[in-house]
Amino acid sequence: MAYYLTVSTSIAIVLISVMGTHLLTGMNGMFSLGQAAFMGLGAYTASILVVTFGVPFPVAVIISILLTLVVAYLVGFATLRIRQDFFALATFGFGQAMIGLFTESVQLTGGSLGFTNIPRITTPTLAFVSLGVVIFIVWSIRRSHFGRDSLAIRGNDMAAKSSGIDIFKHRMVIFLIASAFAAYAGVLLAFYNRYIDSNSFGWMISVTWIIIVFFGGRDSLIGTLMGGIILLALPEVLRFAAEWRITLYCLTILFIINVMPKGLFGSIKLPKFVKQLFTKKRQEVE
């Protein structure tokens, strides 16, 4: 039972970051390969503040998110005006630079050996409640005028610009929100696993989050959530076939993306899904 709780808690924490990628990629069509680096920035900052300097955990969380927002603003200011393919390359470069910083700052971060002795402060309750709050925020954004502008920008940014939408400002806001989600998830992860290292925040992690969005369905919030649960849990499910685990994992992703272009749950919308769920329960009671 403890094993399943540990795995589900870790998945809930990572899904907080995936929700940010849903905003970036699913709603705005932006491919950031540096989101995992923001997760690392939040994780390392909070860990260093608490363990090395004795800062209270809530204060460390706030400082970590604020620092991440400052860095994200600088990165966004330099990259959000360029073409989207160059934006992906620029965020990839940023992510690699951050990994280098985490690895080379041995006295602060522990270098390649990682940062240890982190107290376990994150609880399953905190992780799941945090995920619930983040889901509500993303759901609210999707239903707002701001969210509809996001879809317009993703569909045709020139048409959106001609209709009066400030594309740069809009993308900056989304980029900051997604980065804050990643930083907070990094803090929760560090104080749950009690150990972090730079390899946990490489660019392939960011790619995995993007794959999750398309696997579940980029137009569906519930699709991204379900896709995330499946893909994040699948490596654990396939432990019985260790030598085939990576192959089966990749084949599953390729099959779904090719057979279902809209994703595994691409046609499911959260409000309709919830309505159908409660309608079914009511019918069962009657």
PDB file of C-alpha atoms in Angstrom:
ATOM      1  CA  MET A   1       0.000   0.000   0.000  1.00  0.00           C
ATOM      2  CA  ALA A   2       2.840   2.358   0.880  1.00  0.00           C
ATOM      3  CA  TYR A   3       4.420   1.712  -2.522  1.00  0.00           C
ATOM      4  CA  TYR A   4       1.245   2.687  -4.412  1.00  0.00           C
ATOM      5  CA  LEU A   5       0.850   5.802  -2.272  1.00  0.00           C
ATOM      6  CA  THR A   6       4.439   6.820  -3.006  1.00  0.00           C
ATOM      7  CA  VAL A   7       4.010   6.328  -6.754  1.00  0.00           C
ATOM      8  CA  SER A   8       0.656   8.132  -6.878  1.00  0.00           C
ATOM      9  CA  THR A   9       2.034  11.056  -4.867  1.00  0.00           C
ATOM     10  CA  SER A  10       5.008  11.394  -7.210  1.00  0.00           C
ATOM     11  CA  ILE A  11       2.653  11.312 -10.203  1.00  0.00           C
ATOM     12  CA  ALA A  12       0.455  14.009  -8.643  1.00  0.00           C
ATOM     13  CA  ILE A  13       3.490  16.256  -8.161  1.00  0.00           C
ATOM     14  CA  VAL A  14       4.704  15.818 -11.736  1.00  0.00           C
ATOM     15  CA  LEU A  15       1.180  16.453 -13.052  1.00  0.00           C
ATOM     16  CA  ILE A  16       1.385  19.954 -11.576  1.00  0.00           C
ATOM     17  CA  SER A  17       4.198  20.674 -14.036  1.00  0.00           C
ATOM     18  CA  VAL A  18       2.325  18.910 -16.830  1.00  0.00           C
ATOM     19  CA  MET A  19      -0.587  21.303 -16.271  1.00  0.00           C
ATOM     20  CA  GLY A  20       1.789  24.148 -17.076  1.00  0.00           C
ATOM     21  CA  THR A  21       2.826  22.392 -20.274  1.00  0.00           C
ATOM     22  CA  HIS A  22      -0.863  21.964 -21.103  1.00  0.00           C
ATOM     23  CA  LEU A  23      -1.209  25.755 -20.970  1.00  0.00           C
ATOM     24  CA  LEU A  24       1.960  26.328 -22.988  1.00  0.00           C
ATOM     25  CA  THR A  25       1.696  23.643 -25.640  1.00  0.00           C
ATOM     26  CA  GLY A  26      -1.895  22.462 -25.563  1.00  0.00           C
ATOM     27  CA  MET A  27      -3.544  25.875 -25.520  1.00  0.00           C
ATOM     28  CA  ASN A  28      -0.891  28.193 -26.955  1.00  0.00           C
ATOM     29  CA  GLY A  29       1.159  25.966 -29.255  1.00  0.00           C
ATOM     30  CA  MET A  30       4.446  26.881 -27.545  1.00  0.00           C
ATOM     31  CA  PHE A  31       7.103  24.176 -27.248  1.00  0.00           C
ATOM     32  CA  SER A  32       9.348  24.952 -24.299  1.00  0.00           C
ATOM     33  CA  LEU A  33      12.215  22.529 -23.690  1.00  0.00           C
ATOM     34  CA  GLY A  34      13.259  24.353 -20.541  1.00  0.00           C
ATOM     35  CA  GLN A  35      10.294  23.725 -18.251  1.00  0.00           C
ATOM     36  CA  ALA A  36      12.096  20.970 -16.348  1.00  0.00           C
ATOM     37  CA  ALA A  37      14.891  23.454 -15.663  1.00  0.00           C
ATOM     38  CA  PHE A  38      12.369  25.721 -13.928  1.00  0.00           C
ATOM     39  CA  MET A  39      11.342  22.714 -11.876  1.00  0.00           C
ATOM     40  CA  GLY A  40      14.984  22.235 -10.950  1.00  0.00           C
ATOM     41  CA  LEU A  41      15.394  25.904 -10.085  1.00  0.00           C
ATOM     42  CA  GLY A  42      12.481  25.709  -7.669  1.00  0.00           C
ATOM     43  CA  ALA A  43      13.715  22.441  -6.171  1.00  0.00           C
ATOM     44  CA  TYR A  44      17.314  23.555  -5.649  1.00  0.00           C
ATOM     45  CA  THR A  45      16.412  27.026  -4.382  1.00  0.00           C
ATOM     46  CA  ALA A  46      13.989  25.760  -1.739  1.00  0.00           C
ATOM     47  CA  SER A  47      16.291  22.916  -0.689  1.00  0.00           C
ATOM     48  CA  ILE A  48      19.300  25.198  -0.267  1.00  0.00           C
ATOM     49  CA  LEU A  49      17.281  27.788   1.642  1.00  0.00           C
ATOM     50  CA  VAL A  50      15.815  25.235   4.073  1.00  0.00           C
ATOM     51  CA  VAL A  51      18.772  22.881   4.554  1.00  0.00           C
ATOM     52  CA  THR A  52      21.725  25.271   4.285  1.00  0.00           C
ATOM     53  CA  PHE A  53      20.292  28.527   5.606  1.00  0.00           C
ATOM     54  CA  GLY A  54      17.483  27.309   7.856  1.00  0.00           C
ATOM     55  CA  VAL A  55      14.740  29.290   6.133  1.00  0.00           C
ATOM     56  CA  PRO A  56      11.191  28.149   7.060  1.00  0.00           C
ATOM     57  CA  PHE A  57       9.632  25.948   4.395  1.00  0.00           C
ATOM     58  CA  PRO A  58       6.685  28.245   3.483  1.00  0.00           C
ATOM     59  CA  VAL A  59       9.065  31.196   3.055  1.00  0.00           C
ATOM     60  CA  ALA A  60      11.402  29.053   0.945  1.00  0.00           C
ATOM     61  CA  VAL A  61       8.492  28.060  -1.308  1.00  0.00           C
ATOM     62  CA  ILE A  62       7.559  31.699  -1.905  1.00  0.00           C
ATOM     63  CA  ILE A  63      11.157  32.749  -2.585  1.00  0.00           C
ATOM     64  CA  SER A  64      11.656  29.821  -4.984  1.00  0.00           C
ATOM     65  CA  ILE A  65       8.572  30.702  -7.002  1.00  0.00           C
ATOM     66  CA  LEU A  66       9.438  34.418  -7.073  1.00  0.00           C
ATOM     67  CA  LEU A  67      13.003  33.691  -8.225  1.00  0.00           C
ATOM     68  CA  THR A  68      11.678  31.373 -10.918  1.00  0.00           C
ATOM     69  CA  LEU A  69       9.249  34.049 -12.086  1.00  0.00           C
ATOM     70  CA  VAL A  70      12.099  36.563 -12.403  1.00  0.00           C
ATOM     71  CA  VAL A  71      14.230  34.117 -14.401  1.00  0.00           C
ATOM     72  CA  ALA A  72      11.234  33.074 -16.528  1.00  0.00           C
ATOM     73  CA  TYR A  73      10.450  36.709 -17.283  1.00  0.00           C
ATOM     74  CA  LEU A  74      14.020  37.322 -18.459  1.00  0.00           C
ATOM     75  CA  VAL A  75      13.972  34.176 -20.604  1.00  0.00           C
ATOM     76  CA  GLY A  76      10.542  35.022 -21.984  1.00  0.00           C
ATOM     77  CA  PHE A  77      11.473  38.622 -22.712  1.00  0.00           C
ATOM     78  CA  ALA A  78      14.408  37.398 -24.800  1.00  0.00           C
ATOM     79  CA  THR A  79      12.659  34.536 -26.599  1.00  0.00           C
ATOM     80  CA  LEU A  80       8.901  35.014 -26.904  1.00  0.00           C
ATOM     81  CA  ARG A  81       9.111  37.381 -29.869  1.00  0.00           C
ATOM     82  CA  ILE A  82      11.023  34.950 -32.061  1.00  0.00           C
ATOM     83  CA  ARG A  83       9.596  32.133 -34.212  1.00  0.00           C
ATOM     84  CA  GLN A  84       8.297  29.124 -32.323  1.00  0.00           C
ATOM     85  CA  ASP A  85      10.946  26.727 -33.637  1.00  0.00           C
ATOM     86  CA  PHE A  86      13.669  29.114 -32.469  1.00  0.00           C
ATOM     87  CA  PHE A  87      11.813  29.519 -29.174  1.00  0.00           C
ATOM     88  CA  ALA A  88      12.105  25.763 -28.634  1.00  0.00           C
ATOM     89  CA  LEU A  89      15.842  25.906 -29.373  1.00  0.00           C
ATOM     90  CA  ALA A  90      16.313  28.917 -27.102  1.00  0.00           C
ATOM     91  CA  THR A  91      14.553  27.245 -24.181  1.00  0.00           C
ATOM     92  CA  PHE A  92      16.595  24.103 -24.845  1.00  0.00           C
ATOM     93  CA  GLY A  93      19.747  26.199 -24.511  1.00  0.00           C
ATOM     94  CA  PHE A  94      18.442  27.771 -21.316  1.00  0.00           C
ATOM     95  CA  GLY A  95      17.698  24.348 -19.877  1.00  0.00           C
ATOM     96  CA  GLN A  96      21.172  23.066 -20.683  1.00  0.00           C
ATOM     97  CA  ALA A  97      22.720  26.161 -19.108  1.00  0.00           C
ATOM     98  CA  MET A  98      20.726  25.596 -15.922  1.00  0.00           C
ATOM     99  CA  ILE A  99      21.782  21.940 -15.784  1.00  0.00           C
ATOM    100  CA  GLY A 100      25.385  23.096 -16.094  1.00  0.00           C
ATOM    101  CA  LEU A 101      24.822  25.576 -13.263  1.00  0.00           C
ATOM    102  CA  PHE A 102      23.292  22.908 -11.025  1.00  0.00           C
ATOM    103  CA  THR A 103      26.167  20.535 -11.751  1.00  0.00           C
ATOM    104  CA  GLU A 104      29.056  22.984 -11.422  1.00  0.00           C
ATOM    105  CA  SER A 105      27.876  24.823  -8.294  1.00  0.00           C
ATOM    106  CA  VAL A 106      29.258  22.029  -6.135  1.00  0.00           C
ATOM    107  CA  GLN A 107      29.374  23.913  -2.838  1.00  0.00           C
ATOM    108  CA  LEU A 108      25.725  24.929  -3.086  1.00  0.00           C
ATOM    109  CA  THR A 109      24.060  22.074  -4.967  1.00  0.00           C
ATOM    110  CA  GLY A 110      26.321  19.106  -4.319  1.00  0.00           C
ATOM    111  CA  GLY A 111      27.268  18.959  -7.986  1.00  0.00           C
ATOM    112  CA  SER A 112      26.868  15.667  -9.802  1.00  0.00           C
ATOM    113  CA  LEU A 113      26.420  13.851  -6.479  1.00  0.00           C
ATOM    114  CA  GLY A 114      23.179  15.697  -5.878  1.00  0.00           C
ATOM    115  CA  PHE A 115      21.711  17.538  -2.907  1.00  0.00           C
ATOM    116  CA  THR A 116      20.873  15.375   0.110  1.00  0.00           C
ATOM    117  CA  ASN A 117      19.545  15.600   3.681  1.00  0.00           C
ATOM    118  CA  ILE A 118      16.346  17.314   2.541  1.00  0.00           C
ATOM    119  CA  PRO A 119      13.601  16.852   5.149  1.00  0.00           C
ATOM    120  CA  ARG A 120      10.393  15.150   4.049  1.00  0.00           C
ATOM    121  CA  ILE A 121       7.843  17.935   4.372  1.00  0.00           C
ATOM    122  CA  THR A 122       5.659  17.156   1.360  1.00  0.00           C
ATOM    123  CA  THR A 123       2.800  14.844   2.274  1.00  0.00           C
ATOM    124  CA  PRO A 124       0.403  13.002  -0.050  1.00  0.00           C
ATOM    125  CA  THR A 125      -2.370  15.317   1.146  1.00  0.00           C
ATOM    126  CA  LEU A 126      -0.347  18.420   0.260  1.00  0.00           C
ATOM    127  CA  ALA A 127       0.518  16.969  -3.153  1.00  0.00           C
ATOM    128  CA  PHE A 128      -3.058  16.050  -4.085  1.00  0.00           C
ATOM    129  CA  VAL A 129      -4.575  19.262  -2.746  1.00  0.00           C
ATOM    130  CA  SER A 130      -1.966  21.274  -4.657  1.00  0.00           C
ATOM    131  CA  LEU A 131      -2.769  19.367  -7.843  1.00  0.00           C
ATOM    132  CA  GLY A 132      -6.468  20.022  -7.310  1.00  0.00           C
ATOM    133  CA  VAL A 133      -5.866  23.757  -6.946  1.00  0.00           C
ATOM    134  CA  VAL A 134      -3.691  23.832 -10.076  1.00  0.00           C
ATOM    135  CA  ILE A 135      -6.310  21.899 -12.072  1.00  0.00           C
ATOM    136  CA  PHE A 136      -8.951  24.413 -10.990  1.00  0.00           C
ATOM    137  CA  ILE A 137      -6.714  27.319 -12.058  1.00  0.00           C
ATOM    138  CA  VAL A 138      -6.087  25.766 -15.484  1.00  0.00           C
ATOM    139  CA  TRP A 139      -9.779  24.923 -15.901  1.00  0.00           C
ATOM    140  CA  SER A 140     -10.697  28.522 -15.046  1.00  0.00           C
ATOM    141  CA  ILE A 141      -8.183  29.853 -17.564  1.00  0.00           C
ATOM    142  CA  ARG A 142      -9.554  27.559 -20.273  1.00  0.00           C
ATOM    143  CA  ARG A 143     -13.091  28.839 -19.712  1.00  0.00           C
ATOM    144  CA  SER A 144     -12.094  32.514 -19.579  1.00  0.00           C
ATOM    145  CA  HIS A 145     -11.796  35.064 -22.363  1.00  0.00           C
ATOM    146  CA  PHE A 146      -8.048  34.815 -21.848  1.00  0.00           C
ATOM    147  CA  GLY A 147      -8.215  31.092 -22.592  1.00  0.00           C
ATOM    148  CA  ARG A 148     -10.192  31.657 -25.776  1.00  0.00           C
ATOM    149  CA  ASP A 149      -7.542  34.146 -26.860  1.00  0.00           C
ATOM    150  CA  SER A 150      -4.953  31.424 -26.281  1.00  0.00           C
ATOM    151  CA  LEU A 151      -6.706  29.090 -28.693  1.00  0.00           C
ATOM    152  CA  ALA A 152      -6.973  31.915 -31.227  1.00  0.00           C
ATOM    153  CA  ILE A 153      -3.225  32.525 -30.997  1.00  0.00           C
ATOM    154  CA  ARG A 154      -2.506  28.821 -31.382  1.00  0.00           C
ATOM    155  CA  GLY A 155      -4.749  28.615 -34.431  1.00  0.00           C
ATOM    156  CA  ASN A 156      -3.451  31.697 -36.256  1.00  0.00           C
ATOM    157  CA  ASP A 157      -1.279  34.187 -34.417  1.00  0.00           C
ATOM    158  CA  MET A 158      -1.405  36.755 -37.228  1.00  0.00           C
ATOM    159  CA  ALA A 159      -5.209  36.733 -37.257  1.00  0.00           C
ATOM    160  CA  ALA A 160      -5.213  36.969 -33.461  1.00  0.00           C
ATOM    161  CA  LYS A 161      -2.859  39.940 -33.600  1.00  0.00           C
ATOM    162  CA  SER A 162      -5.033  41.700 -36.172  1.00  0.00           C
ATOM    163  CA  SER A 163      -8.035  41.272 -33.862  1.00  0.00           C
ATOM    164  CA  GLY A 164      -6.258  43.244 -31.152  1.00  0.00           C
ATOM    165  CA  ILE A 165      -4.710  40.502 -29.009  1.00  0.00           C
ATOM    166  CA  ASP A 166      -1.295  41.400 -27.570  1.00  0.00           C
ATOM    167  CA  ILE A 167       0.438  38.127 -28.427  1.00  0.00           C
ATOM    168  CA  PHE A 168       3.707  38.857 -26.614  1.00  0.00           C
ATOM    169  CA  LYS A 169       1.976  39.889 -23.390  1.00  0.00           C
ATOM    170  CA  HIS A 170      -0.360  36.908 -23.607  1.00  0.00           C
ATOM    171  CA  ARG A 171       2.433  34.401 -24.144  1.00  0.00           C
ATOM    172  CA  MET A 172       4.468  35.977 -21.358  1.00  0.00           C
ATOM    173  CA  VAL A 173       1.640  35.512 -18.855  1.00  0.00           C
ATOM    174  CA  ILE A 174       1.189  31.866 -19.855  1.00  0.00           C
ATOM    175  CA  PHE A 175       4.952  31.269 -19.747  1.00  0.00           C
ATOM    176  CA  LEU A 176       5.164  32.737 -16.236  1.00  0.00           C
ATOM    177  CA  ILE A 177       2.229  30.676 -14.961  1.00  0.00           C
ATOM    178  CA  ALA A 178       3.665  27.457 -16.413  1.00  0.00           C
ATOM    179  CA  SER A 179       7.093  28.207 -14.944  1.00  0.00           C
ATOM    180  CA  ALA A 180       5.592  28.905 -11.518  1.00  0.00           C
ATOM    181  CA  PHE A 181       3.766  25.560 -11.654  1.00  0.00           C
ATOM    182  CA  ALA A 182       7.034  23.814 -12.540  1.00  0.00           C
ATOM    183  CA  ALA A 183       8.921  25.536  -9.722  1.00  0.00           C
ATOM    184  CA  TYR A 184       6.283  24.639  -7.149  1.00  0.00           C
ATOM    185  CA  ALA A 185       6.237  21.031  -8.354  1.00  0.00           C
ATOM    186  CA  GLY A 186      10.024  20.983  -8.020  1.00  0.00           C
ATOM    187  CA  VAL A 187       9.772  22.118  -4.409  1.00  0.00           C
ATOM    188  CA  LEU A 188       7.199  19.442  -3.597  1.00  0.00           C
ATOM    189  CA  LEU A 189       9.276  16.776  -5.340  1.00  0.00           C
ATOM    190  CA  ALA A 190      12.485  17.717  -3.528  1.00  0.00           C
ATOM    191  CA  PHE A 191      10.820  17.645  -0.129  1.00  0.00           C
ATOM    192  CA  TYR A 192       9.143  14.336  -0.893  1.00  0.00           C
ATOM    193  CA  ASN A 193      12.044  12.374  -2.368  1.00  0.00           C
ATOM    194  CA  ARG A 194      14.536  14.026   0.046  1.00  0.00           C
ATOM    195  CA  TYR A 195      17.139  14.076  -2.728  1.00  0.00           C
ATOM    196  CA  ILE A 196      17.629  15.907  -6.018  1.00  0.00           C
ATOM    197  CA  ASP A 197      20.257  15.899  -8.746  1.00  0.00           C
ATOM    198  CA  SER A 198      20.672  17.717 -12.040  1.00  0.00           C
ATOM    199  CA  ASN A 199      19.820  14.626 -14.124  1.00  0.00           C
ATOM    200  CA  SER A 200      16.234  14.861 -12.874  1.00  0.00           C
ATOM    201  CA  PHE A 201      15.667  18.161 -14.686  1.00  0.00           C
ATOM    202  CA  GLY A 202      17.087  17.613 -18.173  1.00  0.00           C
ATOM    203  CA  TRP A 203      15.434  18.568 -21.443  1.00  0.00           C
ATOM    204  CA  MET A 204      14.058  15.059 -21.983  1.00  0.00           C
ATOM    205  CA  ILE A 205      11.807  15.589 -18.974  1.00  0.00           C
ATOM    206  CA  SER A 206      10.329  18.632 -20.718  1.00  0.00           C
ATOM    207  CA  VAL A 207       9.842  16.558 -23.876  1.00  0.00           C
ATOM    208  CA  THR A 208       8.058  13.881 -21.841  1.00  0.00           C
ATOM    209  CA  TRP A 209       5.584  16.478 -20.567  1.00  0.00           C
ATOM    210  CA  ILE A 210       4.899  17.630 -24.132  1.00  0.00           C
ATOM    211  CA  ILE A 211       4.351  14.010 -25.195  1.00  0.00           C
ATOM    212  CA  ILE A 212       1.875  13.587 -22.338  1.00  0.00           C
ATOM    213  CA  VAL A 213      -0.146  16.566 -23.578  1.00  0.00           C
ATOM    214  CA  PHE A 214      -0.427  15.134 -27.102  1.00  0.00           C
ATOM    215  CA  PHE A 215      -0.890  11.560 -25.877  1.00  0.00           C
ATOM    216  CA  GLY A 216      -3.886  12.472 -23.741  1.00  0.00           C
ATOM    217  CA  GLY A 217      -5.232  15.154 -26.071  1.00  0.00           C
ATOM    218  CA  ARG A 218      -4.012  18.721 -26.152  1.00  0.00           C
ATOM    219  CA  ASP A 219      -7.550  20.118 -26.492  1.00  0.00           C
ATOM    220  CA  SER A 220      -8.769  18.363 -23.361  1.00  0.00           C
ATOM    221  CA  LEU A 221      -7.792  19.093 -19.769  1.00  0.00           C
ATOM    222  CA  ILE A 222      -9.092  15.746 -18.565  1.00  0.00           C
ATOM    223  CA  GLY A 223      -7.257  14.148 -21.501  1.00  0.00           C
ATOM    224  CA  THR A 224      -3.943  15.629 -20.390  1.00  0.00           C
ATOM    225  CA  LEU A 225      -4.577  14.445 -16.832  1.00  0.00           C
ATOM    226  CA  MET A 226      -5.493  10.910 -17.880  1.00  0.00           C
ATOM    227  CA  GLY A 227      -2.634  10.763 -20.364  1.00  0.00           C
ATOM    228  CA  GLY A 228      -0.252  11.898 -17.648  1.00  0.00           C
ATOM    229  CA  ILE A 229      -1.465   9.277 -15.206  1.00  0.00           C
ATOM    230  CA  ILE A 230      -1.098   6.529 -17.826  1.00  0.00           C
ATOM    231  CA  LEU A 231       2.344   7.499 -19.119  1.00  0.00           C
ATOM    232  CA  LEU A 232       3.783   8.298 -15.699  1.00  0.00           C
ATOM    233  CA  ALA A 233       2.469   5.055 -14.207  1.00  0.00           C
ATOM    234  CA  LEU A 234       3.287   2.856 -17.210  1.00  0.00           C
ATOM    235  CA  PRO A 235       7.011   2.403 -16.387  1.00  0.00           C
ATOM    236  CA  GLU A 236       6.001   1.062 -12.963  1.00  0.00           C
ATOM    237  CA  VAL A 237       3.361  -1.229 -14.478  1.00  0.00           C
ATOM    238  CA  LEU A 238       5.938  -2.627 -16.917  1.00  0.00           C
ATOM    239  CA  ARG A 239       8.477  -3.503 -14.226  1.00  0.00           C
ATOM    240  CA  PHE A 240       7.655  -7.179 -14.778  1.00  0.00           C
ATOM    241  CA  ALA A 241       9.300  -6.866 -18.218  1.00  0.00           C
ATOM    242  CA  ALA A 242      12.356  -4.792 -17.370  1.00  0.00           C
ATOM    243  CA  GLU A 243      14.233  -5.590 -20.590  1.00  0.00           C
ATOM    244  CA  TRP A 244      11.210  -4.633 -22.717  1.00  0.00           C
ATOM    245  CA  ARG A 245       9.954  -1.726 -20.641  1.00  0.00           C
ATOM    246  CA  ILE A 246      11.369   1.138 -22.729  1.00  0.00           C
ATOM    247  CA  THR A 247      10.379  -0.548 -25.998  1.00  0.00           C
ATOM    248  CA  LEU A 248       6.791  -1.171 -24.886  1.00  0.00           C
ATOM    249  CA  TYR A 249       6.542   2.346 -23.472  1.00  0.00           C
ATOM    250  CA  CYS A 250       7.662   3.941 -26.756  1.00  0.00           C
ATOM    251  CA  LEU A 251       5.467   1.663 -28.886  1.00  0.00           C
ATOM    252  CA  THR A 252       2.424   2.598 -26.799  1.00  0.00           C
ATOM    253  CA  ILE A 253       3.090   6.304 -27.325  1.00  0.00           C
ATOM    254  CA  LEU A 254       3.673   5.907 -31.076  1.00  0.00           C
ATOM    255  CA  PHE A 255       0.545   3.785 -31.504  1.00  0.00           C
ATOM    256  CA  ILE A 256      -1.770   6.244 -29.744  1.00  0.00           C
ATOM    257  CA  ILE A 257      -0.349   9.352 -31.420  1.00  0.00           C
ATOM    258  CA  ASN A 258      -0.603   7.779 -34.890  1.00  0.00           C
ATOM    259  CA  VAL A 259      -3.974   6.047 -34.498  1.00  0.00           C
ATOM    260  CA  MET A 260      -5.598   8.858 -32.484  1.00  0.00           C
ATOM    261  CA  PRO A 261      -4.263  12.227 -33.718  1.00  0.00           C
ATOM    262  CA  LYS A 262      -6.417  14.092 -31.170  1.00  0.00           C
ATOM    263  CA  GLY A 263      -5.020  11.994 -28.358  1.00  0.00           C
ATOM    264  CA  LEU A 264      -6.389   9.156 -26.288  1.00  0.00           C
ATOM    265  CA  PHE A 265      -8.957  11.393 -24.588  1.00  0.00           C
ATOM    266  CA  GLY A 266      -8.913  14.294 -27.024  1.00  0.00           C
ATOM    267  CA  SER A 267     -12.676  14.608 -27.366  1.00  0.00           C
ATOM    268  CA  ILE A 268     -13.411  14.702 -23.636  1.00  0.00           C
ATOM    269  CA  LYS A 269     -13.991  18.110 -22.031  1.00  0.00           C
ATOM    270  CA  LEU A 270     -13.870  18.473 -18.262  1.00  0.00           C
ATOM    271  CA  PRO A 271     -17.311  20.020 -17.619  1.00  0.00           C
ATOM    272  CA  LYS A 272     -19.049  17.501 -19.910  1.00  0.00           C
ATOM    273  CA  PHE A 273     -17.074  14.641 -18.387  1.00  0.00           C
ATOM    274  CA  VAL A 274     -18.054  15.644 -14.868  1.00  0.00           C
ATOM    275  CA  LYS A 275     -21.684  16.107 -15.935  1.00  0.00           C
ATOM    276  CA  GLN A 276     -21.783  12.645 -17.517  1.00  0.00           C
ATOM    277  CA  LEU A 277     -20.169  11.136 -14.427  1.00  0.00           C
ATOM    278  CA  PHE A 278     -22.736  12.586 -12.039  1.00  0.00           C
ATOM    279  CA  THR A 279     -25.612  11.766 -14.412  1.00  0.00           C
ATOM    280  CA  LYS A 280     -24.508   8.147 -14.509  1.00  0.00           C
ATOM    281  CA  LYS A 281     -24.260   7.992 -10.725  1.00  0.00           C
ATOM    282  CA  ARG A 282     -27.709   9.526 -10.324  1.00  0.00           C
ATOM    283  CA  GLN A 283     -29.200   6.962 -12.721  1.00  0.00           C
ATOM    284  CA  GLU A 284     -27.558   4.144 -10.775  1.00  0.00           C
ATOM    285  CA  VAL A 285     -29.063   5.438  -7.526  1.00  0.00           C
ATOM    286  CA  GLU A 286     -32.529   5.642  -9.095  1.00  0.00           C
TER     287      GLU A 286
END
